[in-house]
Short mmCIF file of C-alpha atoms in Angstrom, two decimals:
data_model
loop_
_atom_site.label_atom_id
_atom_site.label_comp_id
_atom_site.label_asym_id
_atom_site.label_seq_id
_atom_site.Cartn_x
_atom_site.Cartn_y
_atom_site.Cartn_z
CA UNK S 71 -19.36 -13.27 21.04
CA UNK S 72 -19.51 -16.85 21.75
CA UNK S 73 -16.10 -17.68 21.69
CA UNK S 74 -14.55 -19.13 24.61
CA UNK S 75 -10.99 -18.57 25.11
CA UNK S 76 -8.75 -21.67 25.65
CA UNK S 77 -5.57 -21.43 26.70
CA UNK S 78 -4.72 -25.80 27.15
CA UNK S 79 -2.48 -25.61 23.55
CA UNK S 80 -0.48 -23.28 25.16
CA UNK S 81 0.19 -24.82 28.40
CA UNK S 82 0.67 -28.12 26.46
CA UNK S 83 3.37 -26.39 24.03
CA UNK S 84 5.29 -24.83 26.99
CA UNK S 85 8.35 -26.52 26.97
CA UNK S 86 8.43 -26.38 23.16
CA UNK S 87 7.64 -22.97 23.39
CA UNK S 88 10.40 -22.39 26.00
CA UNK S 89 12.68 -23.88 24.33
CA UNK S 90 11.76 -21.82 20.89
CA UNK S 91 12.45 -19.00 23.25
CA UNK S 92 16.58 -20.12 23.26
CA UNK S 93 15.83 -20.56 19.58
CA UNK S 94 15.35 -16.98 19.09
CA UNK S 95 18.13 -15.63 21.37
CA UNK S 96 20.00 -17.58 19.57
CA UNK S 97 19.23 -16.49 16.07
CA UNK S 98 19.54 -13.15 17.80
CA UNK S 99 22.80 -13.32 19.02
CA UNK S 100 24.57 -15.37 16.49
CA UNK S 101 23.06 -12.30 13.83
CA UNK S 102 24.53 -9.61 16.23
CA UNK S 103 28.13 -11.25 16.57
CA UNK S 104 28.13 -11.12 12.87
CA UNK S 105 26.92 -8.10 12.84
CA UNK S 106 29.54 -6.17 14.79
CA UNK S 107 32.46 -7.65 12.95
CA UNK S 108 30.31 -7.06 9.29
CA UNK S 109 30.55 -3.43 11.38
CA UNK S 110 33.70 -3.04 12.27
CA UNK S 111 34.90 -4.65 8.50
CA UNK S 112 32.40 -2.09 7.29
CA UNK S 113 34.23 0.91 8.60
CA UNK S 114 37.77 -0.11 8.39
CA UNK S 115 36.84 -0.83 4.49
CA UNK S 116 34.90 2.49 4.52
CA UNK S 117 37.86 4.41 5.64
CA UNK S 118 39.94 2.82 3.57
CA UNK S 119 40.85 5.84 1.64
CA UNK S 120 40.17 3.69 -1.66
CA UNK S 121 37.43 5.17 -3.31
CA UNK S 122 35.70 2.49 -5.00
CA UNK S 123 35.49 0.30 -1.40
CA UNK S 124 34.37 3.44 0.37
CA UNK S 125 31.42 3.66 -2.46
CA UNK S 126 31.05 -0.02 -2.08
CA UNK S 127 30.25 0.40 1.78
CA UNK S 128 28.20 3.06 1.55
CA UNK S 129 25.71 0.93 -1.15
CA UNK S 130 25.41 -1.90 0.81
CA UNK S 131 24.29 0.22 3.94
CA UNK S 132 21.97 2.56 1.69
CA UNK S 133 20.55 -1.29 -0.03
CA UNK S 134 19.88 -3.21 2.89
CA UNK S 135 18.53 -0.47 4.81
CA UNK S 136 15.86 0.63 2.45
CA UNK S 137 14.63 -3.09 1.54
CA UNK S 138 12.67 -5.14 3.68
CA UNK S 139 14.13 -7.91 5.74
CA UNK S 140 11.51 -10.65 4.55
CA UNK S 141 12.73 -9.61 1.26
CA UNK S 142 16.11 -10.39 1.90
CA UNK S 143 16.00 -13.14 3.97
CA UNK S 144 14.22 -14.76 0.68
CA UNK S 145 17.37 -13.73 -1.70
CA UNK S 146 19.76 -15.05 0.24
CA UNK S 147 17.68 -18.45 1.12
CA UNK S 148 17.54 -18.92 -2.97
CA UNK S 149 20.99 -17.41 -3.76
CA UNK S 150 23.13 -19.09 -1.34
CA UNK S 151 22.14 -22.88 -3.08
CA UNK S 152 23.20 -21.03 -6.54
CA UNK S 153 26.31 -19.94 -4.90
CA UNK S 154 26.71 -23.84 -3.96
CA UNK S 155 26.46 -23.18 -0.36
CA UNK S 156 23.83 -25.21 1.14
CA UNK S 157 22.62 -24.34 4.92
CA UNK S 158 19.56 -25.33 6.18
CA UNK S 159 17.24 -22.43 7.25
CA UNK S 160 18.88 -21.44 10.66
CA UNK S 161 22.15 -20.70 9.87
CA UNK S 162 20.73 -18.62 6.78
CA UNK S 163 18.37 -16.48 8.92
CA UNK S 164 21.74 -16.26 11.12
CA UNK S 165 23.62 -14.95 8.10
CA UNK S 166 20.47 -12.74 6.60
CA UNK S 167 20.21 -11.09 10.57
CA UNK S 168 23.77 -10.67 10.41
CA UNK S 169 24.21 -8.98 7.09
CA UNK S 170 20.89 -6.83 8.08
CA UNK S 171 22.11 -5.48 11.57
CA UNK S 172 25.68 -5.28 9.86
CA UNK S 173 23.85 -2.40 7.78
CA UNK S 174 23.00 -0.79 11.04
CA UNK S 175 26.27 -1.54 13.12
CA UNK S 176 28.56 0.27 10.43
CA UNK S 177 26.39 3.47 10.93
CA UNK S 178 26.35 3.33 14.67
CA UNK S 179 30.10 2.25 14.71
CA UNK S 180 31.59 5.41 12.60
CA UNK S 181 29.25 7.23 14.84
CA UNK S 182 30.83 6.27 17.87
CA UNK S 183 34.35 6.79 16.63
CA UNK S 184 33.44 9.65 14.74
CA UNK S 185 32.42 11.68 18.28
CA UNK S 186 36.44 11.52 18.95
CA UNK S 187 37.53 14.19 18.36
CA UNK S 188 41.26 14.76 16.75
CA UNK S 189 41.86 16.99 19.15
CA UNK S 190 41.60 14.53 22.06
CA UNK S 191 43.69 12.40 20.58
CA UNK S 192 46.82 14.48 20.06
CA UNK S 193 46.14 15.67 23.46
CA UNK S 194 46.67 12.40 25.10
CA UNK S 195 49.79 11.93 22.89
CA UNK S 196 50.83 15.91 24.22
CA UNK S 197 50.61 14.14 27.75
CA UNK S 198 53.19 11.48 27.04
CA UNK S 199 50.39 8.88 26.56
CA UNK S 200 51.79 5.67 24.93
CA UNK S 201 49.91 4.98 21.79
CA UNK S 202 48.15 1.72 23.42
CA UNK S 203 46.73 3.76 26.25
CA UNK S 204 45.89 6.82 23.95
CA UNK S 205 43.60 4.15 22.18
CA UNK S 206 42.59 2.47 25.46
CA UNK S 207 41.49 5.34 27.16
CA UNK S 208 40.82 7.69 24.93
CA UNK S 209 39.23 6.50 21.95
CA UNK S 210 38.03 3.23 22.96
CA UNK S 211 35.97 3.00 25.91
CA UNK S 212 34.75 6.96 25.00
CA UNK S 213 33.63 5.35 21.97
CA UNK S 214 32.01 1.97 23.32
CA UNK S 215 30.13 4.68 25.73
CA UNK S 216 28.71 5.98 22.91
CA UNK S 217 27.64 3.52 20.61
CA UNK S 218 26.65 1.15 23.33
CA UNK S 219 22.91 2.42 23.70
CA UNK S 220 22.32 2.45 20.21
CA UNK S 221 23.78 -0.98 19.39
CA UNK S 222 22.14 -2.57 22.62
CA UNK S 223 18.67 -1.56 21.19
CA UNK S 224 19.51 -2.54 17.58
CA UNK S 225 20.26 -5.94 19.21
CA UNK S 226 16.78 -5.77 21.05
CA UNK S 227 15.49 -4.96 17.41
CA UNK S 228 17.18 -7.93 15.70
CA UNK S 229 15.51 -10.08 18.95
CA UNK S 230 12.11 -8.81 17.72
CA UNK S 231 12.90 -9.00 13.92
CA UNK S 232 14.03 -13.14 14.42
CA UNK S 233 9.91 -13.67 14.18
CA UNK S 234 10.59 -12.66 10.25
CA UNK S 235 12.94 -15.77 10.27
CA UNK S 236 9.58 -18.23 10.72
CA UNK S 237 9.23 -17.36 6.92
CA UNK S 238 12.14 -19.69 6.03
CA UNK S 239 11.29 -22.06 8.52
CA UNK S 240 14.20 -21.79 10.86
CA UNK S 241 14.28 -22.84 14.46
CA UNK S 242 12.56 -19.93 17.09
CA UNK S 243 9.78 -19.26 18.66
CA UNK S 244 7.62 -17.80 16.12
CA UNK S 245 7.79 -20.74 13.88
CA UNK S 246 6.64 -23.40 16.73
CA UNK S 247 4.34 -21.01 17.68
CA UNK S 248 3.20 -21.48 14.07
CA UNK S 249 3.09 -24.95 14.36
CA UNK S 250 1.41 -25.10 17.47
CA UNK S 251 -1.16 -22.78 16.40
CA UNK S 252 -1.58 -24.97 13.27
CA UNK S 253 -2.23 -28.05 15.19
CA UNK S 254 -4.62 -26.38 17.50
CA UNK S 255 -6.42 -23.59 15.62
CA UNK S 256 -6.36 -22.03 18.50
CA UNK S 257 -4.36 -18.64 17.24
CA UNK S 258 -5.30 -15.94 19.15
CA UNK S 259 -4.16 -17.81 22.17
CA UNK S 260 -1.07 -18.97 21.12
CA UNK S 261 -0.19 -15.57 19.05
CA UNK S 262 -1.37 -13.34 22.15
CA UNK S 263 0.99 -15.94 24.66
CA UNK S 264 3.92 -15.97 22.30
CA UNK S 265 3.97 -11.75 22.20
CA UNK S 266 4.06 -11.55 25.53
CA UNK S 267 7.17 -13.96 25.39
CA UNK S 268 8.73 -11.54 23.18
CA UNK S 269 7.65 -8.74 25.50
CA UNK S 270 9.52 -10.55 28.55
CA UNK S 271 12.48 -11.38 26.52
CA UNK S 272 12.94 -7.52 25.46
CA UNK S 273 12.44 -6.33 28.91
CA UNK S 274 14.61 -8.76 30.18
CA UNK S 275 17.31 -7.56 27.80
CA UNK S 276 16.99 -4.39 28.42
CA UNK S 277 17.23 -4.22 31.97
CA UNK S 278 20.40 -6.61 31.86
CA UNK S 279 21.48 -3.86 29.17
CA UNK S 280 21.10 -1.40 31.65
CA UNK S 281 22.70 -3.11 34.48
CA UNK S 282 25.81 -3.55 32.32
CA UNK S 283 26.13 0.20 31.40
CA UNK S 284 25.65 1.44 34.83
CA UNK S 285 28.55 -0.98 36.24
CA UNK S 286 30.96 -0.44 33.83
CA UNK S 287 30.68 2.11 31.32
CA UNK S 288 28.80 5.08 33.35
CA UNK S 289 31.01 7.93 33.87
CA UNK S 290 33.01 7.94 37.36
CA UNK S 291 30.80 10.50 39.62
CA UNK S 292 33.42 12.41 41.16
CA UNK B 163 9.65 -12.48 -16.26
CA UNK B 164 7.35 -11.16 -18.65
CA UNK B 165 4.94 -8.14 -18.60
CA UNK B 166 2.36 -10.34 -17.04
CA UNK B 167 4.70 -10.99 -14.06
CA UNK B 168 5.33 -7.58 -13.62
CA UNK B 169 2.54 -5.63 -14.02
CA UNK B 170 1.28 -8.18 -11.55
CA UNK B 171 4.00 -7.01 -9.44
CA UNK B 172 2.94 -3.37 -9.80
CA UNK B 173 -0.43 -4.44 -8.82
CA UNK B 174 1.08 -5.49 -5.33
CA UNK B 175 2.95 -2.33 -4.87
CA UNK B 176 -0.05 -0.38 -5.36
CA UNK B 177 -1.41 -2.10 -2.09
CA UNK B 178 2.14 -1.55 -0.28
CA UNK B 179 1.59 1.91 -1.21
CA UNK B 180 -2.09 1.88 0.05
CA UNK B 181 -1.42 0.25 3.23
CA UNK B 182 1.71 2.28 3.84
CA UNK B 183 -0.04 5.15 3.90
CA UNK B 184 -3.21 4.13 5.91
CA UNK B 185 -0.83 3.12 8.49
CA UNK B 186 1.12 6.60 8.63
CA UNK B 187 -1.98 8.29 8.27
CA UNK B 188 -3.80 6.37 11.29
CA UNK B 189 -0.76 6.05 12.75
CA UNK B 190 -0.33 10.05 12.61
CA UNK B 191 -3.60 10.69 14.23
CA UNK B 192 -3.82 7.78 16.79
CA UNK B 193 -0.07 8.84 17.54
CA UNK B 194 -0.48 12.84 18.46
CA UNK B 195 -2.75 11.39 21.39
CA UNK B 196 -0.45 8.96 22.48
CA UNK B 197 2.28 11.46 22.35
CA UNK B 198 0.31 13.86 24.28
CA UNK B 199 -1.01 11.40 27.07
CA UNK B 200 2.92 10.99 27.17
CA UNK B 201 3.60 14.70 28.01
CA UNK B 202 0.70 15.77 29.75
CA UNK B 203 1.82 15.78 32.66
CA UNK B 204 -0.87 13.38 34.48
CA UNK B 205 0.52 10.28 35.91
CA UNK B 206 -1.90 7.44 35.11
CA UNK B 207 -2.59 8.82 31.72
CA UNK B 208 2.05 9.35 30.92
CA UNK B 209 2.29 5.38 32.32
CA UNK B 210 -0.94 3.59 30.23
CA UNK B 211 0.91 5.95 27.26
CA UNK B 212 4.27 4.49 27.96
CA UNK B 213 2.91 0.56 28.47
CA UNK B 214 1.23 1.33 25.13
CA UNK B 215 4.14 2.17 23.69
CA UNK B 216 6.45 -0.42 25.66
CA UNK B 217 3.88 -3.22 24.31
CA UNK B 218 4.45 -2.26 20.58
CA UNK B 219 8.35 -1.45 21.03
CA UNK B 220 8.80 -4.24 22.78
CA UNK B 221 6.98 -7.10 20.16
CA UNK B 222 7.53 -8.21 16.85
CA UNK B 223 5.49 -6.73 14.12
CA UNK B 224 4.69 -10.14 12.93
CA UNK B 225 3.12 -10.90 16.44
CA UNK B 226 1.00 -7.51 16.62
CA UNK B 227 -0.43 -8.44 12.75
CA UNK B 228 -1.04 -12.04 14.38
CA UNK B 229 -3.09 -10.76 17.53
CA UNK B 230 -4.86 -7.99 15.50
CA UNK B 231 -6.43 -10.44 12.50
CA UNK B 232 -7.22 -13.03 14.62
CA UNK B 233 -8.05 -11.13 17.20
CA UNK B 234 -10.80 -9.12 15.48
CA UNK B 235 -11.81 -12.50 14.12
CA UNK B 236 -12.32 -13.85 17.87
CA UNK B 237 -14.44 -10.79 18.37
CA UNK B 238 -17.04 -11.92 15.85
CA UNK B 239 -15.79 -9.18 13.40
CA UNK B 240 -15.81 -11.02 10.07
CA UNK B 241 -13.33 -8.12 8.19
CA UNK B 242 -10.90 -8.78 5.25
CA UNK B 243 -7.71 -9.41 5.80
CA UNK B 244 -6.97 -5.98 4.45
CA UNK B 245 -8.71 -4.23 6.71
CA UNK B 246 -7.13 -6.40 9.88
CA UNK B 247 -4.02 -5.39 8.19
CA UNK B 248 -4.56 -1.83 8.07
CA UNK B 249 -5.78 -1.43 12.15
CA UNK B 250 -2.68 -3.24 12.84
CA UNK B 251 -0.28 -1.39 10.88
CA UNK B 252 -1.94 1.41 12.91
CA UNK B 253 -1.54 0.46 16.29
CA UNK B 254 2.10 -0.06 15.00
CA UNK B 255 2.61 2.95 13.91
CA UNK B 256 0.95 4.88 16.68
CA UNK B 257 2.98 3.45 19.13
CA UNK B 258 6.27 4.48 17.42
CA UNK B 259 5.12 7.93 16.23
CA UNK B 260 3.62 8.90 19.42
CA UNK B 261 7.09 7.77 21.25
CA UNK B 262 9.01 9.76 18.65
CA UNK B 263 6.56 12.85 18.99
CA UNK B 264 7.37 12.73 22.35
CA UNK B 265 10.35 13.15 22.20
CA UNK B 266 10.07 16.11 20.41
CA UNK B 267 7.82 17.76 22.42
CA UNK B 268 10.21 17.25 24.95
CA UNK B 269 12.96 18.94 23.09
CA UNK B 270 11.00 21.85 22.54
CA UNK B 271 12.90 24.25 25.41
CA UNK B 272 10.68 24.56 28.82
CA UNK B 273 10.72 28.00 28.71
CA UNK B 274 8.58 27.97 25.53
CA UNK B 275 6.05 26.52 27.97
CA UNK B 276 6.17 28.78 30.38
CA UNK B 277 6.40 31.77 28.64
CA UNK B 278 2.74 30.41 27.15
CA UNK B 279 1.66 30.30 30.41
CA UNK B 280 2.81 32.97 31.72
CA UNK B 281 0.57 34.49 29.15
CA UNK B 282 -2.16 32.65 30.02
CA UNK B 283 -2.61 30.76 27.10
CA UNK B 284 -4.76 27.57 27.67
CA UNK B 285 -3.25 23.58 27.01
CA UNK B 286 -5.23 23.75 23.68
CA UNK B 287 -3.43 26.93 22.22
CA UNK B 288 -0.03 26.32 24.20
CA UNK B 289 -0.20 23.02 22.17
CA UNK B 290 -1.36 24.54 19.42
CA UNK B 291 0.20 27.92 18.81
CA UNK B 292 3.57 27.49 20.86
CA UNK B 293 4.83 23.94 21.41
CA UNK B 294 3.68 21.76 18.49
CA UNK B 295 4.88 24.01 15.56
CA UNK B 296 8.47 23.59 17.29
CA UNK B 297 7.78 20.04 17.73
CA UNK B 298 6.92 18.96 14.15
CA UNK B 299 10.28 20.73 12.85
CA UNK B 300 12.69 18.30 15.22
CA UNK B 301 10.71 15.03 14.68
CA UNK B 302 10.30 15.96 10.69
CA UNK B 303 13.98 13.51 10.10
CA UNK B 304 12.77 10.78 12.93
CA UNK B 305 9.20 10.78 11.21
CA UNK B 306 10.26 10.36 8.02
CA UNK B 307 12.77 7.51 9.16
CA UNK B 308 9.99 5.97 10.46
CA UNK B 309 8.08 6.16 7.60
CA UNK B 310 10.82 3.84 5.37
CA UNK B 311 10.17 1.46 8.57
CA UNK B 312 6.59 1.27 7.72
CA UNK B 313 7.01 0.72 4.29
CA UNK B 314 9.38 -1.94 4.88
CA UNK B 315 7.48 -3.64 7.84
CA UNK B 316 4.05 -3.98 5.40
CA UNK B 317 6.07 -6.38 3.80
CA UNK B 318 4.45 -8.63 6.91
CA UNK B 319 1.38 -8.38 5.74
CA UNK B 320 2.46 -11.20 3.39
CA UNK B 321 2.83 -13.61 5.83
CA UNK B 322 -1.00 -12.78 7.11
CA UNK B 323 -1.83 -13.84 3.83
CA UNK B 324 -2.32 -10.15 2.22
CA UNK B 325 -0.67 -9.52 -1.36
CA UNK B 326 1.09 -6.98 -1.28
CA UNK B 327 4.25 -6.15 -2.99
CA UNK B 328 5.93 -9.00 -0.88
CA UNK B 329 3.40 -11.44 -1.62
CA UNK B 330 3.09 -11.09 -4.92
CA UNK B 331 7.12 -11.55 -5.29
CA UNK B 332 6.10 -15.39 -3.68
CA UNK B 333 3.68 -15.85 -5.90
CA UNK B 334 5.56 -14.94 -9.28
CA UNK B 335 8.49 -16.51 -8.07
CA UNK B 336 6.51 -19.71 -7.51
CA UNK B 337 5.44 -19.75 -10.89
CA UNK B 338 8.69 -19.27 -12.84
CA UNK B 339 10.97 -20.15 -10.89
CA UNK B 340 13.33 -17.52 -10.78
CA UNK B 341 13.52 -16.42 -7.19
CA UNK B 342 16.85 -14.54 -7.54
CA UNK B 343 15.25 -12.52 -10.50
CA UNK B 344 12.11 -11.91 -8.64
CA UNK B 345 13.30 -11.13 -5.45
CA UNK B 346 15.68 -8.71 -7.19
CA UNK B 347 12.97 -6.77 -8.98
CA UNK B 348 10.86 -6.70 -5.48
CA UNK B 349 13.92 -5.19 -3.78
CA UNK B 350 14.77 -2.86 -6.15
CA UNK B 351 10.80 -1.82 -5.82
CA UNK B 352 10.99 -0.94 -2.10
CA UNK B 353 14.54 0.44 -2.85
CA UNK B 354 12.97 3.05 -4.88
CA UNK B 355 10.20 3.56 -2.88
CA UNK B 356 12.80 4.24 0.35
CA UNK B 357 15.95 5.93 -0.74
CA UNK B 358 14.27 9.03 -1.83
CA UNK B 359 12.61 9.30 1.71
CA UNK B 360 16.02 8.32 3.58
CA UNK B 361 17.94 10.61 1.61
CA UNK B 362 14.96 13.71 1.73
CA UNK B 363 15.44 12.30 6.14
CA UNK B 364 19.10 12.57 6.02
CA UNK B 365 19.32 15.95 4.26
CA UNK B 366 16.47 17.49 6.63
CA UNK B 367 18.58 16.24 9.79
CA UNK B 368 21.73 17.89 8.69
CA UNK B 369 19.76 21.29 7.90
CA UNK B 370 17.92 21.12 10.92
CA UNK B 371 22.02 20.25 13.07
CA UNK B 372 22.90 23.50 11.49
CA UNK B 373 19.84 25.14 12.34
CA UNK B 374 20.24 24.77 16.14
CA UNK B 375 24.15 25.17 16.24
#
């Protein structure tokens, strides 16, 4: 092995590569925002009680969860221009993150509102609870408790599936990595740097995920 | 799309299939020992286990196919980019297995354990005999979940450059320019390939909730 490893490109591209890392949180959090309300929409429209939009729901979670993301970040890069929308590659890989964790969100949301039980409801309304607080303290923050974990690492996942985005050419870090690497040759370098960006930025957003659920939605200790 | 287009879309699902299954298969073997570094119970070897996994978890797929193929290049290994494509997919999938395995193992009650040693039976046939048996019954829905995320990640290979069923979508689509048409076909193709296993997942979970009620 007479390779020597050279690490310059990277230090050069820091600031670019920095700045890709906003990029990607970005693209992350703009996906999960749309996301959640695809999620919410998604269960409202799935409890419906109308059949046809209950069938509906359930196909698009079953279809986007058993196809690839590249796969449908492509579609919907070629079918929005038919549709006469035309968005340039970051706002598409927003709304291709968005509809893909919306998949995900309306299966973890109906989870976490489907662990309240009936019973606990017409027990708070047996107590004299006013309808507000029955849904304030009774369904809702039981319910954020426990879909928070799941949808905190889905939005971790979505962090770590922006990278897919670089196939469309939108704005993050894998794509200037891509073009850093291009310029340089130097890939290994610049690949092995960048994943240890994502590794920080996943830690990072896990621990702040943690830190949130311990403050404010662990159970009192008493 | 003619025949042509689509047998030449077959073509690249037989290497989805291929790789999907090296990777699970790898990933299998190279996962039991990171799932039992995880559990055994000896502190250096449960934390290099959990970095291992925390490295994988915590990365893009793209990334780990990026280090991996030009990784092995670095190292003077001159390999096809099928075969780069195939340790990575490992790795991948050894990292998540072994973490799910874990779990499992972890599931299985403790008194399981100790009732093994209480009658002396060694780590090998506790493993063996007692826990693992248990073990492969509650990760059976998780595993299979996993596999649909395999299937579904070799999609990446395309971007290394590998045709697959992915790539070969690009390719036809660049040809006759029908994108919409292709990438429809190419979805419906993993579709097929992943319902059946989500569904088989889903239907294994619920038996196994009414199981342990």
């Amino acid at each position: 092995m007479n390779y020597t490893l050279d690490f310059l490109p990277v230090i050069d591209g820091l600031p670019s590569l920095l700045a890709a890392c906003l990029g990607t949180l970005g693209l992350a959090l703009g996906g999960m925002i749309l996301a959640i309300i695809i999620g919410i929409g998604g269960v409202v429209l799935r409890d419906s009680g109308i059949r046809q939009v209950r069938w509906l729901v359930i196909a698009f979670v079953e279809l986007i969860r058993n196809t690839p993301f590249l796969v449908q970040i492509y579609f919907i890069y070629f079918a929005l221009p038919l549709a006469g929308i035309r968005l340039d590659p970051t706002p598409t890989a927003i709304i291709a993150l968005g509809i893909n964790g919306g998949a995900y969100a309306i299966e973890i949301i109906r989870g976490g509102v489907q662990s309240i039980g009936k019973g606990q409801i017409e027990a708070g309304l047996a107590l004299g609870l006013h309808k507000t607080q029955v849904f304030r303290l009774i369904v809702l923050k039981p319910a954020l408790r426990a879909i928070y974990p799941s949808l905190t690492s889905q939005f971790i996942l979505l962090t770590l599936t922006t990278s897919v985005a670089s196939a469309i050419a939108a704005y993050e870090l894998t794509s200037v990595a891509q073009r850093i690497e291009s310029d340089s040759f130097r890939s290994f370098e610049v690949y092995g740097a960048v994943t240890l960006f994502y590794l920080v930025m996943s830690w990072l957003l896990m621990r702040i995920f943690g830190l949130i659920q311990s403050r404010y939605l662990s159970y009192p200790v008493k | 799309m003619g025949l042509n287009e689509f047998l030449f879309l077959l073509a690249g699902l037989k290497w989805t299939l291929a790789l999907s299954a090296i990777g699970f298969v790898g990933g299998g073997v190279a996962g039991l020992i990171v799932a039992l570094a995880r559990t055994s119970g000896i502190a250096p070897l449960e934390r290099v286990a959990a970095g291992y996994i925390g490295l994988f978890q915590g990365t893009p797929l793209l990334m780990q196919l990026f280090v991996v193929y030009y990784g092995l290049a670095l190292v003077g290994l001159k390999l096809d980019a099928w075969v780069a494509v195939a340790i990575g997919f490992t790795l991948h999938a050894s990292a998540y297995l072994g973490e799910i395995w874990r779990g499992s193992i972890e599931a299985v009650p403790r008194g399981q354990t100790e009732a093994a040693k209480a009658l002396s039976l060694n780590y090998v046939s506790r493993m063996k005999d007692v826990i693992l048996p248990q073990a492969i019954r509650i990760s059976l829905p998780a595993t299979i979940g996993f596999l649909v995320q395999l299937i579904k990640g070799t999609s990446l290979a395309a971007i290394v450059g590998f045709t697959e069923l992915a790539r070969a979508g690009s390719i036809v689509s660049n040809q006759i320019f029908q994108p919409l048409l292709v990438f429809g076909v190419v979805g419906a193709l993993y579709f097929a390939m992943c319902w059946p296993l989500s569904l088989y997942g889903a239907w294994l979970e619920r038996r196994l909730a009414t199981a342990t009620r």
